[in-house]
Amino acid sequence: MTLQERDKKHLWHPLTQHQLHPDALPIVRAEGALLYDEQGKSYIDGIASWYTAMYGHCHPQIIAKVQQQMTTLDHIVFSGFTHAPAIELSEQLIALLPDNQDKIFFSDNGSTANEVAIKMALQYHFNRGDQRTTIIAFEDGFHGDTFGAMSASGLSVYNGPFEDFFIDVQRIPTPTTANIETVKEQLQTLITTHRVAAFIYEPLVQGANAMHMFDGGLLEQLLQICQAHGVITIADEVMTGFGKTGKHFASEHLETQPDIISMSKALTAGFVPMGVTSCAGYIYDAFLDNSIGKAFFHAHTYSGTPIACAVALAGIELLQSDAIQLNIQRIIHSHQQFDTKVRQHPLVKSTRQLGVIYALDLAIDMDRYGNKRYEIFDHFMRQGIYLRPLGKTIYILPPYVITAQQLTLIYDAITALLDQL
Ligand SMILES: *Cc1c(COP(=O)(O)O)cnc(C)c1O
């Protein structure tokens, strides 16, 4: 039996209607920006495997650090014990994050990082004797698939079976120059009519919402309203973190800093899952008390596991290297040049870019997971390019180590698609 046949016996894949799409493609090896299937055919990983493997797959420098960690200390309970990799990672992250961030809390993935952020915000108010129960979020945002994170996600077309169990979330549109005054009024009204605990948002780019981008200055106005009313601001940087927007964190494009920041994905460079929720000192202080009841009772068995910390440390070292920083600038420039050529194409409705994130909308109507989307996907795969179109949006979010030649192959495949459509 082939790997593909064996896969079908017992595996249940995420986001997959197995009756329509029974075949998963076995990938046997990955290196740098390339994935290899069983026949040895290579695919350029144009989305860094969901924006995780930003320094390239199987990076030898990360492998060396992990190997070393594995032979020294594998795992310990992070309640009562501590260890050097976690301590060092907290120091490195705090140095990298916006100035107001002071404490680091570990969990397992992006959804749990947001779950922690939401629980932190709720308990922050609770501990101060101010019970607040409503969370504000953007329409069409995405924060993950656990219950709290899913409730905050506006992209809930596929959440039908669960909606009765959601926490209380009120939504506002992402701001534009045209709607900003209305959105500000909406936010003000929500804050006066509800007991609002927190506002959770993806700063500047909504990844799952087809890389929708919006203006930082407008977001800033919303954050200021929140902060004037004691509403905790939570920046979900799970997608945007670690260099993708051209700064280490998207929040750095703004002057108003969030109270809480959630991270995952590129944090552990595609090697192992890990989530981090950072917060300002005053959030942490609200949990200090002589009674245990005000402590934060949220734990995962693998919280702060040393191996994931070692990966994250190796990743941060790479992020700060001259080589990666130069690569980021090269990709930004390269996308800009491609954009000047492609944006005139009659089948391109609009294009947008922030840092190494580039997206274009096709001027045709398509369902998010419709047949046309799969045809386009196959077009790229046949040419050895892994892109994952979101409906009519084609986006590139390549690993920083992608070569100029590999990037050109992606651009050429997009141009060829436009000419064929
Ligand atoms: C991917 C993502 C999440 C969820 O992270 P998981 O690790 O898949 O649970 C949350 N927020 C944003 C912005 C994301 O891109």
Coordinates of C-alpha atoms and ligand atoms in Angstrom, one line a residue, residues 50-51 108-114 141-146 149 153 201-203 205-208 236-240 262 264-265 273-274, ligand 1:
W50 CA 1.2 28.4 7.3
Y51 CA 3.8 31.1 8.1
D108 CA 0.7 25.2 23.1
N109 CA -0.4 27.0 20.0
G110 CA -2.0 30.2 18.5
S111 CA -5.5 29.3 19.7
T112 CA -4.4 28.7 23.2
A113 CA -2.3 31.9 23.2
N114 CA -5.5 33.8 22.5
G141 CA -11.1 38.2 12.1
F142 CA -9.6 34.8 12.9
H143 CA -8.2 33.9 16.3
G144 CA -8.2 30.1 16.4
D145 CA -10.4 27.1 16.8
T146 CA -10.8 26.5 20.6
A149 CA -10.8 31.9 20.2
S153 CA -13.4 34.8 15.2
Y201 CA -7.7 42.2 16.9
E202 CA -5.1 41.1 14.3
P203 CA -2.9 44.2 13.8
V205 CA -3.4 42.2 8.5
Q206 CA -6.2 39.7 8.9
G207 CA -4.5 36.5 7.7
A208 CA -7.4 34.1 7.4
D236 CA -3.2 38.7 18.0
E237 CA 0.3 38.5 16.4
V238 CA 0.1 34.8 15.8
M239 CA 0.4 35.4 12.1
T240 CA 2.0 38.8 11.9
S262 CA -0.4 36.6 21.5
S264 CA 2.8 31.3 17.9
K265 CA 3.4 30.1 14.3
P273 CA 4.0 23.9 18.4
M274 CA 4.2 26.6 21.1
Ligands
LIG1 C1 -3.2 30.6 12.9 C2 -3.8 31.7 13.7 C3 -4.4 31.4 14.9 C4 -4.5 30.0 15.5 O1 -3.3 29.4 15.7 P1 -3.2 27.8 15.8 O2 -1.8 27.5 16.2 O3 -3.6 27.3 14.5 O4 -4.2 27.4 16.9 C5 -4.8 32.5 15.7 N1 -4.7 33.7 15.2 C6 -4.2 34.0 14.0 C7 -4.1 35.4 13.6 C8 -3.7 33.0 13.2 O5 -3.1 33.3 12.0

